[in-house]
CSV table of C-alpha atoms and ligand atoms in Angstrom, one decimal:
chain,number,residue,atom,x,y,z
A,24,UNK,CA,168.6,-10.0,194.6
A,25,UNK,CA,169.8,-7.3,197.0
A,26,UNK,CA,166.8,-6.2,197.4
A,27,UNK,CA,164.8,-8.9,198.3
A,28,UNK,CA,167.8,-9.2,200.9
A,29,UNK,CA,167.3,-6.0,202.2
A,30,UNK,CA,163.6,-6.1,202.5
A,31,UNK,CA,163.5,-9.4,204.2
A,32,UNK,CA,166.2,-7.8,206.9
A,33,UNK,CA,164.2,-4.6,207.2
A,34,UNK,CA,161.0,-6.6,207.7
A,35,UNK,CA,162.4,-8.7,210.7
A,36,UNK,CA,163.9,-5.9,212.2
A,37,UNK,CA,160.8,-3.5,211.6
A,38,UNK,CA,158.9,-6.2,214.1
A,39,UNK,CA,162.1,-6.7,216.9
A,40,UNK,CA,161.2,-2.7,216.6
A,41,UNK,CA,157.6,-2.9,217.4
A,42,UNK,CA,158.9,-5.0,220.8
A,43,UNK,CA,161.2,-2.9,222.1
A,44,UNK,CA,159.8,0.4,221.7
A,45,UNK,CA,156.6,-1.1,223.4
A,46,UNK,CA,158.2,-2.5,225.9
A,47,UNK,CA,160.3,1.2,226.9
A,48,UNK,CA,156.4,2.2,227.7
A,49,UNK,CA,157.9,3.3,230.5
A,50,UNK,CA,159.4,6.6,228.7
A,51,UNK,CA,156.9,9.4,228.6
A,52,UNK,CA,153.7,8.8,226.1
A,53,UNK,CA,155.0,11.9,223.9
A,54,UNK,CA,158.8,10.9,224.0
A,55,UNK,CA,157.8,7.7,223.2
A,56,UNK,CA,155.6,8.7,220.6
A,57,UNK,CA,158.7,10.5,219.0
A,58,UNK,CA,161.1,7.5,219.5
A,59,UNK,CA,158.6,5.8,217.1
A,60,UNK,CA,158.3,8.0,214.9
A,61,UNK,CA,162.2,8.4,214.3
A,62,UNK,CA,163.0,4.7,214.3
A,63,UNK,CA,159.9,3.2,212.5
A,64,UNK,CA,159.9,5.8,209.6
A,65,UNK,CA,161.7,3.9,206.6
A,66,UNK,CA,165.5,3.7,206.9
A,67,UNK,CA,167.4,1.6,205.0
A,68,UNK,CA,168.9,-0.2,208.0
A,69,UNK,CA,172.2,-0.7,206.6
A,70,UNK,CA,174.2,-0.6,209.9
A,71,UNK,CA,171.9,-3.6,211.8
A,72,UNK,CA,172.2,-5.0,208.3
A,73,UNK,CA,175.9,-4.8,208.4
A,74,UNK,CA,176.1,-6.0,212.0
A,75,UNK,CA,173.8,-8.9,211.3
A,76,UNK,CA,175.9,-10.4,208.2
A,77,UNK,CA,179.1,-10.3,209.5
A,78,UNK,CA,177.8,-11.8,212.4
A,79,UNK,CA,176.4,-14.6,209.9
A,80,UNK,CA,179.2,-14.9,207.9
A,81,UNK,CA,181.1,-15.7,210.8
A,82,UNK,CA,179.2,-18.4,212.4
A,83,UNK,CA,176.7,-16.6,214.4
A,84,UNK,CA,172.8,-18.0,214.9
A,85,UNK,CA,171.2,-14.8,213.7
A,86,UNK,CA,168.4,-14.3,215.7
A,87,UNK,CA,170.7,-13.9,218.7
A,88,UNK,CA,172.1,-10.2,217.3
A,89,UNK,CA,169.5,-8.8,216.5
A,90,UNK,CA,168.7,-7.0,219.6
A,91,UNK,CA,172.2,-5.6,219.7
A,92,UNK,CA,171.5,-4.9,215.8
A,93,UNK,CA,168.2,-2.7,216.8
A,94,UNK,CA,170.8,-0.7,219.4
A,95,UNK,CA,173.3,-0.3,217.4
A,96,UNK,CA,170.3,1.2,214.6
A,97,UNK,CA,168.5,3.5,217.7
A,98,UNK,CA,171.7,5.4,218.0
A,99,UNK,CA,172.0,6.0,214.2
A,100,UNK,CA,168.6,7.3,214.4
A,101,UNK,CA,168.8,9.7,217.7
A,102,UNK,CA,172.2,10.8,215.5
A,103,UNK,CA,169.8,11.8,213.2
A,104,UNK,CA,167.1,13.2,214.9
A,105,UNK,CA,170.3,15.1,216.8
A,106,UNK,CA,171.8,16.3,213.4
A,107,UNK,CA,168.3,17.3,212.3
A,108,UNK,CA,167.7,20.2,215.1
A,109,UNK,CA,167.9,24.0,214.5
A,110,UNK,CA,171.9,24.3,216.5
A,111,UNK,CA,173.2,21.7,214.3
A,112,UNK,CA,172.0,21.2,210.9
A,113,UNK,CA,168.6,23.0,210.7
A,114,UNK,CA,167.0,20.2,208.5
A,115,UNK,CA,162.9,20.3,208.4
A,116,UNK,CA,162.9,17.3,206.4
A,117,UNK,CA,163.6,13.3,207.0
A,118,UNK,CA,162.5,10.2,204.7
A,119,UNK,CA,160.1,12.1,203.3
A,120,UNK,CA,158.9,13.4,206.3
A,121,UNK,CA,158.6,16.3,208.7
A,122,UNK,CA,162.0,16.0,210.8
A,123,UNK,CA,161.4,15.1,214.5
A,124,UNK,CA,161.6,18.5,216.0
A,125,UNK,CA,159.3,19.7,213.3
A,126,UNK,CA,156.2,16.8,214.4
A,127,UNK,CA,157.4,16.7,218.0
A,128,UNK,CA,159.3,20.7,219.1
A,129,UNK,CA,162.8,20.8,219.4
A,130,UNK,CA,162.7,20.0,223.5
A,131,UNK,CA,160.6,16.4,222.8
A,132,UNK,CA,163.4,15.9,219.6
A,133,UNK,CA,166.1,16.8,221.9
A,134,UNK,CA,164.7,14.0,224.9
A,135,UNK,CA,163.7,11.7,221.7
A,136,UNK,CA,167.3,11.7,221.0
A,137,UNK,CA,168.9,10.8,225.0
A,138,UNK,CA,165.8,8.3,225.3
A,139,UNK,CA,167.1,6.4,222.0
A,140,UNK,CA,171.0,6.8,223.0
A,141,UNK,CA,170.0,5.2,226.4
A,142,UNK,CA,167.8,2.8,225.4
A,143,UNK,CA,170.1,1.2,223.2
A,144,UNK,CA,172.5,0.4,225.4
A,145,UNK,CA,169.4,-1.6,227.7
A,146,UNK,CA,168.1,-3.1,224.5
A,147,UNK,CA,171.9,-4.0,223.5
A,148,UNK,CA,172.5,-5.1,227.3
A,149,UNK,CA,169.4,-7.8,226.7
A,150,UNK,CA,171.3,-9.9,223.9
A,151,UNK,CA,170.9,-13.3,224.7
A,152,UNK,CA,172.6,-16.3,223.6
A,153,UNK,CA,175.9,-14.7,223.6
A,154,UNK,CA,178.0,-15.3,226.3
A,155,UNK,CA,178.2,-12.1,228.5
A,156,UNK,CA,181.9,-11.7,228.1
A,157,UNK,CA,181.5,-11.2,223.9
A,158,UNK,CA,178.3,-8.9,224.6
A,159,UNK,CA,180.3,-6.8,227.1
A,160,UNK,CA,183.5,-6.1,224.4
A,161,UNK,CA,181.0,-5.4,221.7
A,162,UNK,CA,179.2,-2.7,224.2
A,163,UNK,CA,182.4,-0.8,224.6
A,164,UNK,CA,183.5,-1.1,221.0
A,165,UNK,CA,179.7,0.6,220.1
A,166,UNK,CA,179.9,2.9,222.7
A,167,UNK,CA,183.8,4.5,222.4
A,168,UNK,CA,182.6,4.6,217.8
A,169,UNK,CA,179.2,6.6,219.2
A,170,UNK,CA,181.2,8.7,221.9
A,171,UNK,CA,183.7,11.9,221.8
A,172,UNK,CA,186.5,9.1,219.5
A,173,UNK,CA,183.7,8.5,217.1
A,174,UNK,CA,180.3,9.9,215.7
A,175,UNK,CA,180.1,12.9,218.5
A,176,UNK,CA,184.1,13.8,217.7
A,177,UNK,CA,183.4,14.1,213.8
A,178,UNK,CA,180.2,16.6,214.6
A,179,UNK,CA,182.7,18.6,216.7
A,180,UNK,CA,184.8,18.3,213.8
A,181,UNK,CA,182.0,19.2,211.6
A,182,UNK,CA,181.0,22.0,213.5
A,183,UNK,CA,184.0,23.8,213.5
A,184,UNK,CA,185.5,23.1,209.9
A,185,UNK,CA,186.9,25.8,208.1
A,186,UNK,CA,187.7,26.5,204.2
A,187,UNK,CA,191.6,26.9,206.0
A,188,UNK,CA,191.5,23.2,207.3
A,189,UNK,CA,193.2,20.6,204.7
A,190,UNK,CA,191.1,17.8,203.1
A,191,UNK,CA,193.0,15.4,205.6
A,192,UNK,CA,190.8,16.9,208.3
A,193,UNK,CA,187.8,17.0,205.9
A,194,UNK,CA,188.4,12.7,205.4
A,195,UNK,CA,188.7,12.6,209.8
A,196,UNK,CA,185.7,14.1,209.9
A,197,UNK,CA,184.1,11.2,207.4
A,198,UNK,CA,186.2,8.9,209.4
A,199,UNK,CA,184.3,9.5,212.7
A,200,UNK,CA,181.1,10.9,212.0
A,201,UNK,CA,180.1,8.7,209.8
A,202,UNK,CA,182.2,5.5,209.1
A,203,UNK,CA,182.3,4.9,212.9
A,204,UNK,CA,179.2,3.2,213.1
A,205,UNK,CA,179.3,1.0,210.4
A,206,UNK,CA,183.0,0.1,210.7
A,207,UNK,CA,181.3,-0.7,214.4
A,208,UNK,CA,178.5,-2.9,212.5
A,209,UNK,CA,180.6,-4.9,211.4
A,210,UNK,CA,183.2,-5.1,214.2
A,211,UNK,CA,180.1,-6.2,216.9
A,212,UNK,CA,179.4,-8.7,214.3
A,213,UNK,CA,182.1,-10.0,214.6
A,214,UNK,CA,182.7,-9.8,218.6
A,215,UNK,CA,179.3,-11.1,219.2
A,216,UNK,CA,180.2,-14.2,216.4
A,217,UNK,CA,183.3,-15.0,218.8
A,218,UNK,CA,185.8,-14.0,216.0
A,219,UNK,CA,189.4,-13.9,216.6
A,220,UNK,CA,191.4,-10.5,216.6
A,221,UNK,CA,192.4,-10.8,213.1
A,222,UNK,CA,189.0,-11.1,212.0
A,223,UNK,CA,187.9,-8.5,213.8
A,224,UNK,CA,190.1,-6.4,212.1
A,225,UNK,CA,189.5,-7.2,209.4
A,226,UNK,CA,185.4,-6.5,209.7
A,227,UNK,CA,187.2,-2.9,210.8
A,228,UNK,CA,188.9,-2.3,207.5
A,229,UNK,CA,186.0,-3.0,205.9
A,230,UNK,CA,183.4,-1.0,207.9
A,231,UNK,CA,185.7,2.3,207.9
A,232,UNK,CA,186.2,1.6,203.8
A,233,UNK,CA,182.7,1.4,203.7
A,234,UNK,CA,181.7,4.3,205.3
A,235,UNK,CA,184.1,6.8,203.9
A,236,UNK,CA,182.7,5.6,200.7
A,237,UNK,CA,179.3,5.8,202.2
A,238,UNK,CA,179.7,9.5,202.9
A,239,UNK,CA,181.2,10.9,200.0
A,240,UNK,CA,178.1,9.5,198.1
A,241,UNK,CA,175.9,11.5,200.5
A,242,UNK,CA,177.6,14.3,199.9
A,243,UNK,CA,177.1,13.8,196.4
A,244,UNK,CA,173.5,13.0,197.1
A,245,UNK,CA,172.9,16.7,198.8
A,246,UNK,CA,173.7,18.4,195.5
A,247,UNK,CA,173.3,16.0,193.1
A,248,UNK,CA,169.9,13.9,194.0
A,249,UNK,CA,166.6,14.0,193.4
A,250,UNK,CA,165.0,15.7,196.2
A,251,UNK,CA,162.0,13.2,195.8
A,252,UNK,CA,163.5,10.1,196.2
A,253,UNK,CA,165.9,11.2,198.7
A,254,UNK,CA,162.9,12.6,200.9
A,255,UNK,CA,165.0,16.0,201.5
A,256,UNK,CA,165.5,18.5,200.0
A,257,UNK,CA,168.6,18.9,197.9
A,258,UNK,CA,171.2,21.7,198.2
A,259,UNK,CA,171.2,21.8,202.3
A,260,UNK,CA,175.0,21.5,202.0
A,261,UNK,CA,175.1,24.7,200.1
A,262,UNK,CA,172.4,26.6,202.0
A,263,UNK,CA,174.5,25.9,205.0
A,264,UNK,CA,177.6,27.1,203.5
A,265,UNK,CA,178.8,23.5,204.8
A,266,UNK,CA,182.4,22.6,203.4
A,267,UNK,CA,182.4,18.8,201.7
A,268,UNK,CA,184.9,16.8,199.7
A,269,UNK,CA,182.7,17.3,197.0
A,270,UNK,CA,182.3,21.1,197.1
A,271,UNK,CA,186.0,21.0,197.2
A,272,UNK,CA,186.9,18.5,194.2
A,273,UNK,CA,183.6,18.1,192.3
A,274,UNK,CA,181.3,15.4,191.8
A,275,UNK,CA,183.1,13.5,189.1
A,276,UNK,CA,186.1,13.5,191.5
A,277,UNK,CA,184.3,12.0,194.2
A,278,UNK,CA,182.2,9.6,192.3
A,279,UNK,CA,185.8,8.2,191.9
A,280,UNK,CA,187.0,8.2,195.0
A,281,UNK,CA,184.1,6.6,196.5
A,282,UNK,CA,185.1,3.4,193.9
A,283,UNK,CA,188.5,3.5,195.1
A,284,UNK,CA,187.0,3.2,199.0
A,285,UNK,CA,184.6,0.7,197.7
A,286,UNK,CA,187.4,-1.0,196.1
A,287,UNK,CA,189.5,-1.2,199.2
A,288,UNK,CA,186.5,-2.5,201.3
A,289,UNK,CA,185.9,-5.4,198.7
A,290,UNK,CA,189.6,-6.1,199.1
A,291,UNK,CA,189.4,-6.5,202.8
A,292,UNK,CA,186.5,-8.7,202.5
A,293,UNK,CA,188.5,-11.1,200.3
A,294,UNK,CA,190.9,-12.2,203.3
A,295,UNK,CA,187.6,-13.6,204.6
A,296,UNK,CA,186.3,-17.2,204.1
A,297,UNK,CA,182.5,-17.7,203.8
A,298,UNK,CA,179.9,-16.4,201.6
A,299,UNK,CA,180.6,-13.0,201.2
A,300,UNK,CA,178.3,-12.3,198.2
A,301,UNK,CA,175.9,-10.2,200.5
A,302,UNK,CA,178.4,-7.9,201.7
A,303,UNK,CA,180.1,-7.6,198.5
A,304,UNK,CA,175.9,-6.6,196.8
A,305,UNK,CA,175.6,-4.3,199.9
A,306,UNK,CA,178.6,-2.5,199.0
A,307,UNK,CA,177.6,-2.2,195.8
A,308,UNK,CA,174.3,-0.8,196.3
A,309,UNK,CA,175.5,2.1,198.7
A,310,UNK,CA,178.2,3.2,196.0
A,311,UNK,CA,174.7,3.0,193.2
A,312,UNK,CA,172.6,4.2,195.7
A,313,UNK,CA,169.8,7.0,194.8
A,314,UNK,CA,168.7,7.6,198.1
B,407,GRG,C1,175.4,15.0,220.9
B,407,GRG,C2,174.2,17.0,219.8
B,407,GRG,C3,174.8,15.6,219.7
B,407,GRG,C4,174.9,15.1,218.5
B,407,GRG,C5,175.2,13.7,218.2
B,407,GRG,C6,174.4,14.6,215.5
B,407,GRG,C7,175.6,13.8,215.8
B,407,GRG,C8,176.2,13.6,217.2
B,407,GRG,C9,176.2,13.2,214.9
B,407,GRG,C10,175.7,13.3,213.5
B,407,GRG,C11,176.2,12.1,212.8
B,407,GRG,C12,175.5,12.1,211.4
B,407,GRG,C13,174.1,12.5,211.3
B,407,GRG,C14,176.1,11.6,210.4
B,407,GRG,C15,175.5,11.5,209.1
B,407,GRG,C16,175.6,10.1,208.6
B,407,GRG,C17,174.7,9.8,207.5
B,407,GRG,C18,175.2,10.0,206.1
B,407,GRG,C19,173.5,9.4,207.7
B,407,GRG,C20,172.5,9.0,206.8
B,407,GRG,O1,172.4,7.5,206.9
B,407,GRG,P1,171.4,6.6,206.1
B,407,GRG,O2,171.4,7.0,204.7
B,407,GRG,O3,170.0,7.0,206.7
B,407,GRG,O4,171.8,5.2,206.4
B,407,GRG,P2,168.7,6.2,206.7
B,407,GRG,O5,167.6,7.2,206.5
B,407,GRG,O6,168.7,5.1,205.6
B,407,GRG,O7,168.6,5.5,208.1
C-alpha cells in the first residue's frame, strides 16, 4: 500500500522535475547536465513526500506544494552531491551510480551543488496559490534547517567529531545534519497549509523523531546492508574511520533505539486529527527500510 503511495508521489514529482530543471536552461549546458543527473537519478523522495502529506493532512490543495516540495528535494540532493566529494566524504558511488564528481569532475559537482542550493530557493519562491505571507515563513524555516543551525552545522559537527566527544554530541550531529530537513518537510507543510503554531509544532516533533530515527538506520545500513540494493558500497563508515552511534553501541542497540524514535514520532502524530495512516506507513517503511 505504501508503495503504491510512494510510487504515485515519485511519479508526479519526477515530471514537476522535468519542468524545472528545463526551465533553469539558463545554467551552463554541463552544470545543467549534472543538476539532472543528481536530482533525476532514483531517490526515494521522502522529504517532498513528507512536506506534501502534512501539507494534505492539514487542509492543503496538493498541487499547490509541490514546487516548494521539488526545493525543499534539490537541496537534499546538492547535500548529497556536496557530501559525496573527495574533502568530505570521498564516496564514488550514488543509487547505484557513479557519484556526481565521478560522471561530471569535482569543479562541475562542486557548481552542480550551488546551482541546486540556489535554484531551490527560485523554484520554492514560484509557489503559487499560497498566499505570499505563508510561502515567505516556510522559506526562512527551510533556509535557517539547510544553513549553519541545521544540515551545514551537523557536517561541521561531522567533520570535526572525535572518539573524546560524548554520544550527546554524536545525537546533535543526527539532529542537524540530518533530521533538519525532514523535521523542515513537515514543518513547510504545515506553514504552507496555514496551520496554527501548535500544529506546527507538532509536524516539528515529528520530523526531528523521524529523522533521528532515519539516521541511525543509515548508519546501520553502511555496515549492515546489502551493497546491491543500497547502490553503495557498504563499510564507507569504517573505511573512513567515521565515529557512528552504531560503531559505538552496536547494531542491535541501535535497531532499538531507532523503534523508540519511531515510537516517539507516531506519538506526536496522534495529537493530530485527520488521516494520518500515510505518515504513520512512511514511518514504518524508513525504520524496515533496505535501502
Ligand atoms: C556546504 C560543503 C557543504 C556541504 C553541505 C554536505 C552537507 C552540507 C551536508 C551533508 C548532509 C548529509 C549528506 C546528510 C546525510 C543524510 C542522509 C542519510 C541522506 C540519505 O538520504 P536518502 O536515503 O537519500 O533519503 P535518497 O537517495 O533516497 O535521496
Amino acid at each position: 500500500m505504501i508503495d503504491t503511495v510512494l510510487k504515485d508521489y515519485q511519479t508526479k514529482l519526477n515530471s514537476r522535475f522535468d519542468i524545472i530543471l528545463s526551465e533553469s536552461g539558463q545554467l551552463y549546458d554541463e552544470v545543467l547536465r549534472a543538476c539532472n543527473y543528481a536530482v533525476l537519478n532514483g531517490g526515494k523522495r521522502i522529504r517532498p513526500i513528507l512536506l506534501l502529506e502534512f501539507y494534505k493532512l492539514l487542509g492543503g490543495t496538493d498541487d499547490c506544494a509541490y514546487n516548494f516540495a521539488c526545493a525543499l528535494e534539490m537541496i537534499h540532493s546538492y547535500s548529497l552531491v556536496h557530501d559525496d566529494l573527495p574533502c568530505m566524504d570521498n564516496d564514488d558511488f550514488r543509487r547505484g551510480k557513479p557519484s556526481c564528481h565521478k560522471a561530471f569532475g569535482e569543479s562541475t559537482a562542486l557548481l552542480c551543488g550551488d546551482a541546486l542550493l540556489t535554484e531551490a530557493f527560485a523554484t520554492a519562491a514560484k509557489t503559487k496559490g499560497v498566499s505570499p505571507e505563508l510561502v515567505v515563513r516556510a522559506l526562512s524555516h527551510l533556509a535557517s534547517s539547510a544553513g549553519v543551525c541545521g544540515m551545514v552545522g551537523g557536517q561541521v559537527i561531522d567533520l570535526s567529531l572525535s572518539q573524546e566527544d560524548d554520544d550527546g554530541v554524536l545525537f546533535e550531529m543526527y539532529r542537524l545534519k540530518t533530521a533538519a530537513l525532514l523535521k523542515t518537510a513537515c514543518a513547510c507543510g504545515a506553514i504552507l497549509a496555514g496551520a496554527d503554531d501548535d500544529v506546527i509544532s507538532v509536524a516539528e516533533e515529528f520530523g526531528e523523531k523521524l529523522g533521528i530515527a532515519f539516521q541511525i538506520i543509515d548508519d546501520i545500513l553502511d555496515c549492515r546492508g546489502d551493497s546491491k540494493i543500497l547502490g553503495k558500497p557498504v563499510g564507507s563508515d569504517q573505511k573512513n574511520n567515521k565515529d557512528t552511534i552504531v560503531v559505538r553501541l552496536g547494531v542491535e542497540y541501535c535497531r532499538e533505539l531507532a523503534k523508540k524514535y519511531t515510537d516517539e514520532a507516531y506519538a506526536a502524530l496522534q495529537k493530530l486529527d485527520g488521516d494520518i495512516s500515510n505518515l504513520k506507513d512512511l514511518a514504518a517503511f524508513l525504520l524496515e527500510r533496505n535501502y
